[in-house]
XYZ file of C-alpha atoms in Angstrom:
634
model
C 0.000 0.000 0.000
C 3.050 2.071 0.812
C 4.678 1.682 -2.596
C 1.660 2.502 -3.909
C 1.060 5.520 -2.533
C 4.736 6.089 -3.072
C 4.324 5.874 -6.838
C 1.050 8.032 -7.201
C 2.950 10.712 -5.335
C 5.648 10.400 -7.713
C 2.730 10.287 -10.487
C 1.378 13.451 -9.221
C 4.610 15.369 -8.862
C 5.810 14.529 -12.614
C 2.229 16.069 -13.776
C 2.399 19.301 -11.359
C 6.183 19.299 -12.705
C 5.144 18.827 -16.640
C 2.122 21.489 -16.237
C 4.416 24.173 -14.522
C 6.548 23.792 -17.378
C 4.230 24.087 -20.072
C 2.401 26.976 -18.423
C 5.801 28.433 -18.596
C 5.962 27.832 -22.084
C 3.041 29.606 -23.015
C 4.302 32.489 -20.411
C 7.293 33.436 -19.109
C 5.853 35.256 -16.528
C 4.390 32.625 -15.031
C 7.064 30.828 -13.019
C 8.546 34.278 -11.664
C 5.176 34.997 -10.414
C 4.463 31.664 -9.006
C 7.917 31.170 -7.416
C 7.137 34.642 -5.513
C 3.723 33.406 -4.236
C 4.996 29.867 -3.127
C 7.837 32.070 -1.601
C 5.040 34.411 -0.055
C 3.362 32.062 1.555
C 5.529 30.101 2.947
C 7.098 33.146 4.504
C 3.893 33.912 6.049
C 2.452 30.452 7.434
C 5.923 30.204 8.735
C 6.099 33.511 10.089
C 2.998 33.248 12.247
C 4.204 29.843 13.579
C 7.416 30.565 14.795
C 5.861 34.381 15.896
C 3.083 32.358 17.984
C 6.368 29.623 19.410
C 8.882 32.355 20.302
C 6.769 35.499 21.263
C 9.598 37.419 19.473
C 8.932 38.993 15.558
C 12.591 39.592 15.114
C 13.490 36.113 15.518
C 10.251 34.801 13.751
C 10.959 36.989 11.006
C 14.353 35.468 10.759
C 13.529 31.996 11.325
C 10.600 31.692 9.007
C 13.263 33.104 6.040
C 15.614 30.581 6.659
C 12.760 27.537 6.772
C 11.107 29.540 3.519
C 14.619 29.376 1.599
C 14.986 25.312 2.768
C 11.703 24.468 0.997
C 13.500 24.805 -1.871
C 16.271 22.355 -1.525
C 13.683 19.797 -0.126
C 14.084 20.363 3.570
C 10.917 20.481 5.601
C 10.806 22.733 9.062
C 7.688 22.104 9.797
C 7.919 20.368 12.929
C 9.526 23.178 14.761
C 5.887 24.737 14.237
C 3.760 21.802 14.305
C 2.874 22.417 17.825
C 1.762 26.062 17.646
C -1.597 26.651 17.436
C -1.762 27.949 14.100
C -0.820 24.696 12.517
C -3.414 22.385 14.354
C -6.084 23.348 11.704
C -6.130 20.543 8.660
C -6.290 23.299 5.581
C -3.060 25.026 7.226
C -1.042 21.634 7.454
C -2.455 21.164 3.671
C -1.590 24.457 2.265
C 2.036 24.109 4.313
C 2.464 20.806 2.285
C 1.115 22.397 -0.971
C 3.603 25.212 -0.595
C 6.617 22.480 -0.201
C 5.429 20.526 -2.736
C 5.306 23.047 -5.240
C 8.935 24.996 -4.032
C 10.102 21.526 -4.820
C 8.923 21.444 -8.084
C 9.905 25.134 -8.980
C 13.950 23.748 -7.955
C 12.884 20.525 -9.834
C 11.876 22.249 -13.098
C 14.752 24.759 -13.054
C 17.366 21.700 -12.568
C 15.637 19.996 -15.497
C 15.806 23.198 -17.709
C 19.082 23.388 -17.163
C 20.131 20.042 -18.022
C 17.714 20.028 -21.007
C 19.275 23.234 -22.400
C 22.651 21.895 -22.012
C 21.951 18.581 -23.405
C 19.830 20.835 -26.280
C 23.190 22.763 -26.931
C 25.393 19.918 -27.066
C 22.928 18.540 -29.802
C 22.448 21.071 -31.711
C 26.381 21.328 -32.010
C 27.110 18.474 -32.666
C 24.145 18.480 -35.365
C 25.262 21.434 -37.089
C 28.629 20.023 -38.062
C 26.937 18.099 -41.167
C 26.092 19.278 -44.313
C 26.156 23.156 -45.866
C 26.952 25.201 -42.959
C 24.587 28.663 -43.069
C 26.194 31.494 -40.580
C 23.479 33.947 -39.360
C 24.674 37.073 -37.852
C 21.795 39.028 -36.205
C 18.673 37.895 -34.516
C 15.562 39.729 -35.664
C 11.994 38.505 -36.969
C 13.336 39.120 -40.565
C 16.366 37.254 -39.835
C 14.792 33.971 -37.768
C 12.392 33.635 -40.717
C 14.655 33.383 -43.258
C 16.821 30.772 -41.016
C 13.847 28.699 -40.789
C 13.465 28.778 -44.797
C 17.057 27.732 -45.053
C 17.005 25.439 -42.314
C 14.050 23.271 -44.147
C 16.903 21.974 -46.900
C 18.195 19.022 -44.812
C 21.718 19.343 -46.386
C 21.947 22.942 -44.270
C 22.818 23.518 -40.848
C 22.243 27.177 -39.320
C 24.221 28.945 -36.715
C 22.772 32.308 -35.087
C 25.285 34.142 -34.012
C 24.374 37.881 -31.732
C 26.352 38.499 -28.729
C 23.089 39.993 -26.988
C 19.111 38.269 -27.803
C 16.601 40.932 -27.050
C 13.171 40.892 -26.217
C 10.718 38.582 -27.524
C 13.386 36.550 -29.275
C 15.385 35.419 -26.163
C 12.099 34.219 -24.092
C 10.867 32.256 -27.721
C 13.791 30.937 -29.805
C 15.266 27.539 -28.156
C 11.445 26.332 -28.104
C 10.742 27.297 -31.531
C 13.165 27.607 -33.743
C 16.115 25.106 -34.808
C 19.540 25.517 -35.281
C 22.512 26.263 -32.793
C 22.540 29.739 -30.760
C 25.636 31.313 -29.943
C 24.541 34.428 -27.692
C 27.289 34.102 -25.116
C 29.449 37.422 -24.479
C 32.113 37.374 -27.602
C 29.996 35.482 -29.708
C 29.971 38.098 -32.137
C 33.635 38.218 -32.427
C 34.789 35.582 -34.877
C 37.744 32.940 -34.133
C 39.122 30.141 -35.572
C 37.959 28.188 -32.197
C 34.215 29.257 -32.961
C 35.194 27.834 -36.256
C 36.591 24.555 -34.854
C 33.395 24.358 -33.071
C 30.827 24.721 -35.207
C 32.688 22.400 -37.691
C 33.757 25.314 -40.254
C 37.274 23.933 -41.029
C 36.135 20.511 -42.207
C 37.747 19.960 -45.543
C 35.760 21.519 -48.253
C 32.356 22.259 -46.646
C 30.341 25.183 -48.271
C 29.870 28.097 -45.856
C 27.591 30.643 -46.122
C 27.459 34.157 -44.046
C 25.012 36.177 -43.436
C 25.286 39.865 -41.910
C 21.505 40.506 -41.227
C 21.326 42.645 -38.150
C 19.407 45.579 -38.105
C 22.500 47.971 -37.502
C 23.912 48.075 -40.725
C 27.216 49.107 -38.676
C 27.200 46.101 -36.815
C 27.106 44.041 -39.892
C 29.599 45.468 -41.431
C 31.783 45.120 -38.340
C 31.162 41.720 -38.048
C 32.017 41.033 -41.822
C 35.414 42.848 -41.270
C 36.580 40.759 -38.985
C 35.011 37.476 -40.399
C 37.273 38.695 -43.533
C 39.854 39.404 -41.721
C 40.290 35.695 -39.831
C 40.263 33.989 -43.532
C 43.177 35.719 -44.773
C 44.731 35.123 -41.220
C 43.722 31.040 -40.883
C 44.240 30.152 -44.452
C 42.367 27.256 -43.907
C 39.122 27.993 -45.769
C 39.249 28.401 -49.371
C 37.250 31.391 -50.734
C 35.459 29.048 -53.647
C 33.891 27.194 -50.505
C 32.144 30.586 -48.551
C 30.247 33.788 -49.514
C 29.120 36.510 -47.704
C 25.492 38.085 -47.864
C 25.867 41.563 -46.529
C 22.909 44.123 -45.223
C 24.723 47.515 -45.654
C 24.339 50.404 -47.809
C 25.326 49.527 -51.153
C 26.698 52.909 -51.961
C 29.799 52.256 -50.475
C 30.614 49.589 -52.630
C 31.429 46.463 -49.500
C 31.175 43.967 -51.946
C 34.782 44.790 -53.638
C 35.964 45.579 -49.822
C 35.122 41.979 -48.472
C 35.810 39.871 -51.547
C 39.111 37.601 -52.080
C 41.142 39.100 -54.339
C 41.660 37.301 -57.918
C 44.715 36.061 -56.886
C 43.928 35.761 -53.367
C 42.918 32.117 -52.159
C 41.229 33.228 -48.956
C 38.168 35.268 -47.880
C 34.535 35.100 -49.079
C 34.496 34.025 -53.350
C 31.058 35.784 -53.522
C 30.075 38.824 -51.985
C 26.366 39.710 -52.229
C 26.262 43.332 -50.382
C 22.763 45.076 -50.557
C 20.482 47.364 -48.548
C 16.801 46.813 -47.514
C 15.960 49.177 -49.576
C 17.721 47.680 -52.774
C 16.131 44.246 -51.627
C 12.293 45.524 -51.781
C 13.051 47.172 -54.952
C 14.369 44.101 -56.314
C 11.901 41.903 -55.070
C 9.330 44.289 -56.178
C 10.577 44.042 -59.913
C 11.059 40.437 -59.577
C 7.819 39.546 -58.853
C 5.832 42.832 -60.514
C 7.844 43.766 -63.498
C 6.673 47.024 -65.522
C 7.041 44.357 -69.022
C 4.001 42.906 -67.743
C 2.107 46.898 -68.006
C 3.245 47.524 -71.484
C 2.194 46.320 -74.856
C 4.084 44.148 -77.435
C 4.139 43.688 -80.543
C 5.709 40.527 -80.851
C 6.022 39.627 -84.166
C 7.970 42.738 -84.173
C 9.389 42.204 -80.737
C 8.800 46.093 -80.612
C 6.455 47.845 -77.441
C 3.312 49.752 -78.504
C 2.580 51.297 -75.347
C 4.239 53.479 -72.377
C 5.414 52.657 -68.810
C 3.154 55.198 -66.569
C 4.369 54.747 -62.876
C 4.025 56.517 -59.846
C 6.052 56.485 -56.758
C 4.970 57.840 -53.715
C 7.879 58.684 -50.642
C 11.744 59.315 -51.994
C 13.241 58.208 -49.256
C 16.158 55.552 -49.521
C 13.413 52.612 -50.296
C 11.578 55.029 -52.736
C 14.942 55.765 -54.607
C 15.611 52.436 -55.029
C 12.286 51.618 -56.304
C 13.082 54.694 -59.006
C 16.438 53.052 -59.805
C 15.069 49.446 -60.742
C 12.066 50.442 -61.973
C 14.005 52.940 -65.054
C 16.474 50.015 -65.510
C 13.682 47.244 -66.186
C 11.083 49.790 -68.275
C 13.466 50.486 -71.364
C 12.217 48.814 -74.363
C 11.968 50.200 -78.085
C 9.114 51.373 -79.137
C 8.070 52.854 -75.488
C 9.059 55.768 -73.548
C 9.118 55.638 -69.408
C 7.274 57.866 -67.246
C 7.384 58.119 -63.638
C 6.128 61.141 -61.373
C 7.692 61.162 -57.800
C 5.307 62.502 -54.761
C 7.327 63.391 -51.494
C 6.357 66.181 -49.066
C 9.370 66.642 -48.252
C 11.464 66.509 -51.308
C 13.894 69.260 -51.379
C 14.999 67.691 -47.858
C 15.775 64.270 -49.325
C 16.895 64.453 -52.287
C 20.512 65.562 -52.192
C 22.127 61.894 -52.084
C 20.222 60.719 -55.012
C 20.128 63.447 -57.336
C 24.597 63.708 -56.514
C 24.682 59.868 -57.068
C 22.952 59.211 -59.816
C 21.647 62.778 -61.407
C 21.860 61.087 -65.100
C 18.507 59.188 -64.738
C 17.015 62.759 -64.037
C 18.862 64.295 -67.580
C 18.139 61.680 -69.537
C 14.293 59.885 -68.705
C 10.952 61.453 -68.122
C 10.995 61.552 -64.024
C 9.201 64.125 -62.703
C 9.847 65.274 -58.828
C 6.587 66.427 -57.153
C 7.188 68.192 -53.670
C 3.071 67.107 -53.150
C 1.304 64.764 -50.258
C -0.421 61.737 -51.496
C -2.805 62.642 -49.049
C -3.555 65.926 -51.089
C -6.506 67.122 -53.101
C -3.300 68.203 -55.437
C -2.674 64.650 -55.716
C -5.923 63.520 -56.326
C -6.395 66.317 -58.877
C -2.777 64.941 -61.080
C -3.826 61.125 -60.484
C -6.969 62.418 -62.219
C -5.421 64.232 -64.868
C -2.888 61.409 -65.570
C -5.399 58.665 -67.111
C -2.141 56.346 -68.416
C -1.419 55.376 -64.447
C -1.616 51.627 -63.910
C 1.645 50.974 -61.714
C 1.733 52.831 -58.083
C 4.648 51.961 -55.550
C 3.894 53.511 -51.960
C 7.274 53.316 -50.132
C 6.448 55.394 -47.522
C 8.487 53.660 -45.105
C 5.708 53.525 -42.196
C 3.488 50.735 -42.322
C 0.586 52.985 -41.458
C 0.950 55.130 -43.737
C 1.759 52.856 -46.384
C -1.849 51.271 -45.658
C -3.742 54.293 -45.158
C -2.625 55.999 -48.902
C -2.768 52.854 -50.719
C -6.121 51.941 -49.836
C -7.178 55.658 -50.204
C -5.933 55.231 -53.765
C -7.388 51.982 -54.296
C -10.763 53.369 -53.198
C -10.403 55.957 -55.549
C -9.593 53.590 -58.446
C -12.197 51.095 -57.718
C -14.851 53.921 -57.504
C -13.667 55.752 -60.970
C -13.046 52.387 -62.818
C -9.274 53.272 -62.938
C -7.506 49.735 -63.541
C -4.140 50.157 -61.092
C -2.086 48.360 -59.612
C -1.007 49.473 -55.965
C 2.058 47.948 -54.013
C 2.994 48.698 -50.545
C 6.809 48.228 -50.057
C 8.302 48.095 -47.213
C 11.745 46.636 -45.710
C 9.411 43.806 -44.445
C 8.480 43.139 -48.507
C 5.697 43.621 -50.499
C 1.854 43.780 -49.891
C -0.415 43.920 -53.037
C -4.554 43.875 -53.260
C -5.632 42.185 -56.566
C -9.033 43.809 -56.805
C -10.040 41.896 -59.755
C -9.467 38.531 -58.318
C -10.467 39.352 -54.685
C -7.231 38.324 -53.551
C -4.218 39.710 -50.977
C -0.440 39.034 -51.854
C 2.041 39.179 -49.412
C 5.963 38.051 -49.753
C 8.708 38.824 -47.602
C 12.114 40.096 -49.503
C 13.924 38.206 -46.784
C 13.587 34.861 -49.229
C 15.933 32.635 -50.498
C 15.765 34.103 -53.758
C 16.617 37.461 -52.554
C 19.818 36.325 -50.030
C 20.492 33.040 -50.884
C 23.449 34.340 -53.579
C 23.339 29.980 -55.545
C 19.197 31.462 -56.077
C 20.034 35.095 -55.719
C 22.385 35.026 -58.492
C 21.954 32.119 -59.945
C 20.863 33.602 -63.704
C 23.122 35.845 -63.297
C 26.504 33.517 -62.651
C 24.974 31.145 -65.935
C 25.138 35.014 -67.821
C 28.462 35.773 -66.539
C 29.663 32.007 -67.571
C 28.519 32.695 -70.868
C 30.607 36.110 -71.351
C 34.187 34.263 -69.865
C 33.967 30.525 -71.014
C 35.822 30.718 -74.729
C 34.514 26.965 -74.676
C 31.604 25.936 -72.317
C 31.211 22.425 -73.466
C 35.125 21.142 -72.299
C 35.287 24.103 -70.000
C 35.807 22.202 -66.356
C 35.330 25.578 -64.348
C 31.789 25.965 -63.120
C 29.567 29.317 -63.037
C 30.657 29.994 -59.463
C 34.040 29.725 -60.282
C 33.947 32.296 -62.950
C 31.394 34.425 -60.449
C 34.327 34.888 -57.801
C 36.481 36.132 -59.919
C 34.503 38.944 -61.976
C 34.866 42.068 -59.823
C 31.581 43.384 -57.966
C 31.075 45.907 -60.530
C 30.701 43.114 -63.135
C 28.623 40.907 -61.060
C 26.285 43.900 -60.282
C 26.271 44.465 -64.041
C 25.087 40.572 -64.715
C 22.085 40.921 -61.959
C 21.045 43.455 -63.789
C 20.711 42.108 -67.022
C 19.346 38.995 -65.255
C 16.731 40.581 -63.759
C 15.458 41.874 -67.906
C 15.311 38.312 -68.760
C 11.709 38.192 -68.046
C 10.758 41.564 -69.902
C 12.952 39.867 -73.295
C 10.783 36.423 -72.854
C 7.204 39.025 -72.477
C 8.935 41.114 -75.889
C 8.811 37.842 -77.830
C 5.699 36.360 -76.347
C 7.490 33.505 -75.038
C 7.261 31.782 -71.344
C 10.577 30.521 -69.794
C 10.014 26.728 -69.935
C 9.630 26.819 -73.802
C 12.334 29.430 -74.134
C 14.897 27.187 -72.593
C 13.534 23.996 -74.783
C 14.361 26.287 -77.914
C 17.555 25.659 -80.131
C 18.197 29.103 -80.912
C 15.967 32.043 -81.128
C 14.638 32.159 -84.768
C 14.217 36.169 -85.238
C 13.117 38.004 -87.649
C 15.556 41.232 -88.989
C 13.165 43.615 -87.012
C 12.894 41.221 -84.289
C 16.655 41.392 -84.078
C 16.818 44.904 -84.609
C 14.056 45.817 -81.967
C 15.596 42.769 -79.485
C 19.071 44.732 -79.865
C 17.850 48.752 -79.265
C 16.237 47.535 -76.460
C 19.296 45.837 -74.816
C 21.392 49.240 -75.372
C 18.719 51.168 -73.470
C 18.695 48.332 -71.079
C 22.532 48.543 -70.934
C 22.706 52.516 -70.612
C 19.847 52.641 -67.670
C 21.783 50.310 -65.590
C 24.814 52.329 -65.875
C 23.013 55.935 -65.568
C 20.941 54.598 -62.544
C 24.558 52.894 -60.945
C 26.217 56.568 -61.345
C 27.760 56.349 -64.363
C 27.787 59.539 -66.927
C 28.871 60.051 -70.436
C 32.861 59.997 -71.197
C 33.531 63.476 -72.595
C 35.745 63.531 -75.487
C 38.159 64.564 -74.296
C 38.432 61.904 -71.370
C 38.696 59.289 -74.292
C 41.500 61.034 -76.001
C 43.014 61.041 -72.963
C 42.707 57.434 -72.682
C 43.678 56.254 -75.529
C 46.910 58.569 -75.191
C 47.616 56.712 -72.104
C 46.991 53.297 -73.663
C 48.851 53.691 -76.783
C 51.574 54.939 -74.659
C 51.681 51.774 -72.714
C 51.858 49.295 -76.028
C 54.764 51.574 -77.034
C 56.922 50.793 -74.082
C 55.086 47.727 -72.455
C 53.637 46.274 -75.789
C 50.284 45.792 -73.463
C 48.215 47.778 -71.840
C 45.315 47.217 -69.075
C 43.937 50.653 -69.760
C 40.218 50.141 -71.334
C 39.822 53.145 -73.087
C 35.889 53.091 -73.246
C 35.321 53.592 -69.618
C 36.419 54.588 -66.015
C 35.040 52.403 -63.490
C 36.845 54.421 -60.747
C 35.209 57.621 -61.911
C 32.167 55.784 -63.292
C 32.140 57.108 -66.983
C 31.687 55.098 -70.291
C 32.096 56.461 -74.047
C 28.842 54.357 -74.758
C 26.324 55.970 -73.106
C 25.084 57.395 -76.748
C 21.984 56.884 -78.584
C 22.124 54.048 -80.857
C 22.702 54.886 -83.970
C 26.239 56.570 -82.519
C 27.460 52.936 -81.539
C 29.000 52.770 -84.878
C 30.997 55.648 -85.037
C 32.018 54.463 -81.458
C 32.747 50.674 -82.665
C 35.005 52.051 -85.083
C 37.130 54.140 -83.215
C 37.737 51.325 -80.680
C 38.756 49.207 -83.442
C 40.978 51.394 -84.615
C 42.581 52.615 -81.561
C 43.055 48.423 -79.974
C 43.413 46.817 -83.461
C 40.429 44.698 -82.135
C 37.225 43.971 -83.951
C 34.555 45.311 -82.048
C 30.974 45.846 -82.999
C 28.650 47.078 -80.568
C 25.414 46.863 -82.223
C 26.337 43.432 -82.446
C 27.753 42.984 -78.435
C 23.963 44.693 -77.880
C 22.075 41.240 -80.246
C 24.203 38.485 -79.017
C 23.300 39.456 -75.254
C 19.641 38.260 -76.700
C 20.195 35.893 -78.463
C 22.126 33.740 -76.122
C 19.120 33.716 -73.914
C 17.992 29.764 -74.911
C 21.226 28.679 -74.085
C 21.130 30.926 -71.064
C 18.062 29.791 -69.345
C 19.378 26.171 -69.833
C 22.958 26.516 -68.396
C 20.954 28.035 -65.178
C 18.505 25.253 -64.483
C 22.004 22.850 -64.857
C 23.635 24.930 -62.520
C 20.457 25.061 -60.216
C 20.401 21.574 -60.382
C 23.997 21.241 -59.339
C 23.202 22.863 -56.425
């Protein structure tokens, strides 16, 4: 009878132990407000016994803390007060044993955390040194989600790394989330013992990094000294890691962080962008202005214009502008955009210093107006052509309240427009017609992941380097690390167009790819190739670039021919100035042939850029079909 009262009072303890935790679960509260109660009342019951045996409150007082403190180690003191009178009532003697049982199971549960979070540690450790190994600097909402997305192919393992968890994330992520946590003081601080440990320096494994905090500083801090630890180890080759950077992309990190062409170690792939840059791209990823213009595609020529409107010019509204004039060129169509802002001529500074050749050379008009305005409503009126409207005000609020104003209006007035709300967060859109509500998050593989970020645009860089793809034993990652981030920003770009060339020709991607060669027509190839050069010319004008002067090409070509007459070589590319971001062939078309000659002339190299301009089109069969190999592959 003993043993089985013994083993029901086990029973019962186990469930009171499994119920505290779980309540804890659900609440962190809970256990800090229950320990304080059990602690309460014990004080008290004990308080009035030994007050009632001793006659003294001092010595009460401090008895009844030391016998409060003991219930939580196990030890009972209730005889000393079992005699008082107090204590000869049945509910007291039960509450008494109540409060011991359950100080017992607070120590209980907090000895069992602890030995379940160490044991959880050790596992997850030892877990993570298999397969890809995915490096998460940063813990955030943005950040956790995107782990989780990475974390569901089983040949990845994911580190968090962030010296300090705040908030909501430390009380939630060990339940909920899976991967290994490295929050201990240091942790941000990168060694080749955290290396060791996480299983880094295993022979050949593929690492990936990503800077994703929310201080852009921080990230870049942290990618320093990552960088700097691989050229001090040597022990990780730079084809086997790549860095995915959050910073601003004006400063150009991406050539500051990547290994050198000769260099064997520090991150091969650098993939440095700005929240802003990764809306806008995701934006014109998934909402492209090709699919708001007309083609004629038996002439592979547009018939109608690209009427946008952006409303806020802050950083995410600029970078909206920038990939929205790169991906709206196309022959046959001109581009219009009109900018709202209230606050304009207190914002615009960086942009129109950085990039002012998108303002000289499209139709962008700058409106200092509030899209909250009867002025606004009076120009959206005016301006019939409107069907693409990006809100980037930055606020979420905000960004709700104007769109749906807008959307009201255009419902009401029969106005067929598109509205998206961007945000850092992504991208909200309200298909009226269909009834439906879109929501993505830019924090996707597709946007960070650089083997699906870039993975079009590695198969387009293959394509310019490989003199012979078919015996060629380097892959497209291996000719991705070596191009130079201009380059690599260069093939993104023109990556990103592929979709607007398959809507030109009428053509989805799947058939595209099945396709020998593209069988064009001479206007086709004509139309295919103008639009590439205005392509070409708004990625440079929207990336800073400007027209080389004359006078900078003679200069050039002075220099150059001066090196072939005492070198016999020369590294100088007389067409353009990376460092000072010009290029001779920023011209309308029909100057590329003046300019083909003179480069021909000058290098004693064939060139023809009218040609350069078709062949970028035309390869894009055997494009599409390199990059679902190479996806494959990976």
């Amino acid at each position: 009878m003993e043993i089985l009262q013994f083993i029901s009072l086990a029973i019962l303890f186990l469930v009171f132990l499994l119920g505290l935790n779980a309540l804890n679960k659900k609440n962190r509260i809970f256990t800090t407000v229950f320990t304080c109660i059990v602690f309460a009342g014990g004080y008290i019951l004990y308080g009035i016994g030994y007050f009632q045996k001793e006659d003294n409150l001092f010595i009460a007082a401090l008895r009844a803390t030391n016998a409060t403190i003991r219930m939580f180690i196990g030890t009972k003191s209730i005889d000393d007060v079992k005699a008082t009178p107090a204590f000869q009532y049945e509910s007291v003697m039960f509450l008494i044993e109540f409060i011991h049982f359950s100080a017992l199971a607070i120590t209980a549960k907090a000895l069992l955390s602890t030995f379940s979070k160490n044991l959880s540690k050790r596992l997850r450790t030892y877990l993570v040194k298999r397969g890809n190994l995915v490096i998460i600097y940063g813990l955030n909402q943005s950040s956790i989600d995107f782990g989780e997305l990475v974390n569901k192919n089983d040949e990845n393992s994911v580190v968090y790394v962030d010296c300090e968890l705040k908030g909501q994330y430390s009380d939630t992520l060990m339940d909920s989330v899976n991967g290994l946590f490295l929050t201990e003081s240091g942790s941000d601080v990168p060694t080749r013992q955290f290396l060791k440990r996480i299983g880094a320096l295993r022979n050949n494994r593929k690492i990936m990094v990503y800077a994703l905090n929310e201080d852009e500083t921080a990230n870049i801090e942290y990618a320093s000294k990552f960088h700097a630890l691989l050229k001090e180890i040597k022990e990780i080759k730079k084809n086997n890691i790549s860095l995915t950077l959050l910073a601003n992309m004006e400063m150009d990190y991406g050539n500051l962080f990547q290994a050198d062409e000769n260099d064997s170690f520090g991150f091969g792939s650098v993939l440095a962008i700005d929240l802003s840059y990764l809306t806008a791209r995701h934006l014109i990823n998934h909402y492209p202005p090709c699919n708001y213009v007309k083609f004629d595609n038996e002439k592979a020529l547009a018939v109608s214009d690209f009427n946008a409107v952006i409303i806020g010019f802050g950083k995410l509204g600029q970078a909206v502008l920038k990939k929205l004039v790169m991906n709206s060129q196309f022959e046959g169509s001109t581009m219009h955009i009109t900018v709202y802002d209230p606050d304009m001529e207190k914002i615009l500074g960086s942009v129109s210093n950085s990039c002012i050749e998108i303002f000289n050379n499209y139709d962008i008009k700058l409106k200092n107006i509030d899209a909250r305005s009867v002025d606004f409503y009076d120009e959206l009126k005016a301006n019939e052509d409107v069907n693409y409207i990006a809100v980037c005000i930055g606020n979420p609020k905000f960004n709700n309240e104007i769109a749906t104003d807008i959307q009201a209006y255009a419902i009401a007035r029969h106005r067929n427009i598109d509205i998206f709300r961007c945000s850092q967060d992504g991208i909200c859109y309200h298909d009226t017609k269909e009834g439906k509500y879109f929501r993505s998050s830019a924090f996707s593989r597709d946007n960070l992941d650089i083997m699906y970020a870039d993975a079009k645009a590695m198969a387009l860089n293959y394509m310019y380097c490989s003199n012979n793809m078919e015996q060629d034993e380097s892959t497209p990652l291996d000719y991705w690390i070596r191009a130079n981030y201009h380059d690599k920003m260069s093939s993104r770009a023109s990556s990103d167009f592929i979709t607007s060339y398959l809507s030109i020709l009428g053509l989805d991607e799947e058939d595209a790819s099945k396709m020998e060669e593209l069988n064009l027509t001479e206007d086709q190839q004509e139309n295919l190739a103008k639009t590439e050069h205005l392509r070409w010319c708004a990625f440079h004008y929207a990336s800073g670039y400007s027209k080389m002067s004359e006078e900078m090409f003679n200069d050039r070509v002075k220099d150059f021919k001066s090196d072939i007459a005492k070198k016999g070589i020369s590294d100088i590319k007389i067409q353009k100035d990376d460092y000072n971001r010009y290029h001779n062939c920023l011209v309308p078309w029909d100057e590329l042939d003046r300019l083909s000659e003179e480069y021909s002339s000058v290098t004693g190299r064939n060139k023809d850029y009218k040609k350069d301009d078709l062949n970028n089109v035309l390869m894009l069969p055997k494009l599409l079909r390199i990059c679902k190999k190479f996806k494959a592959s990976n």
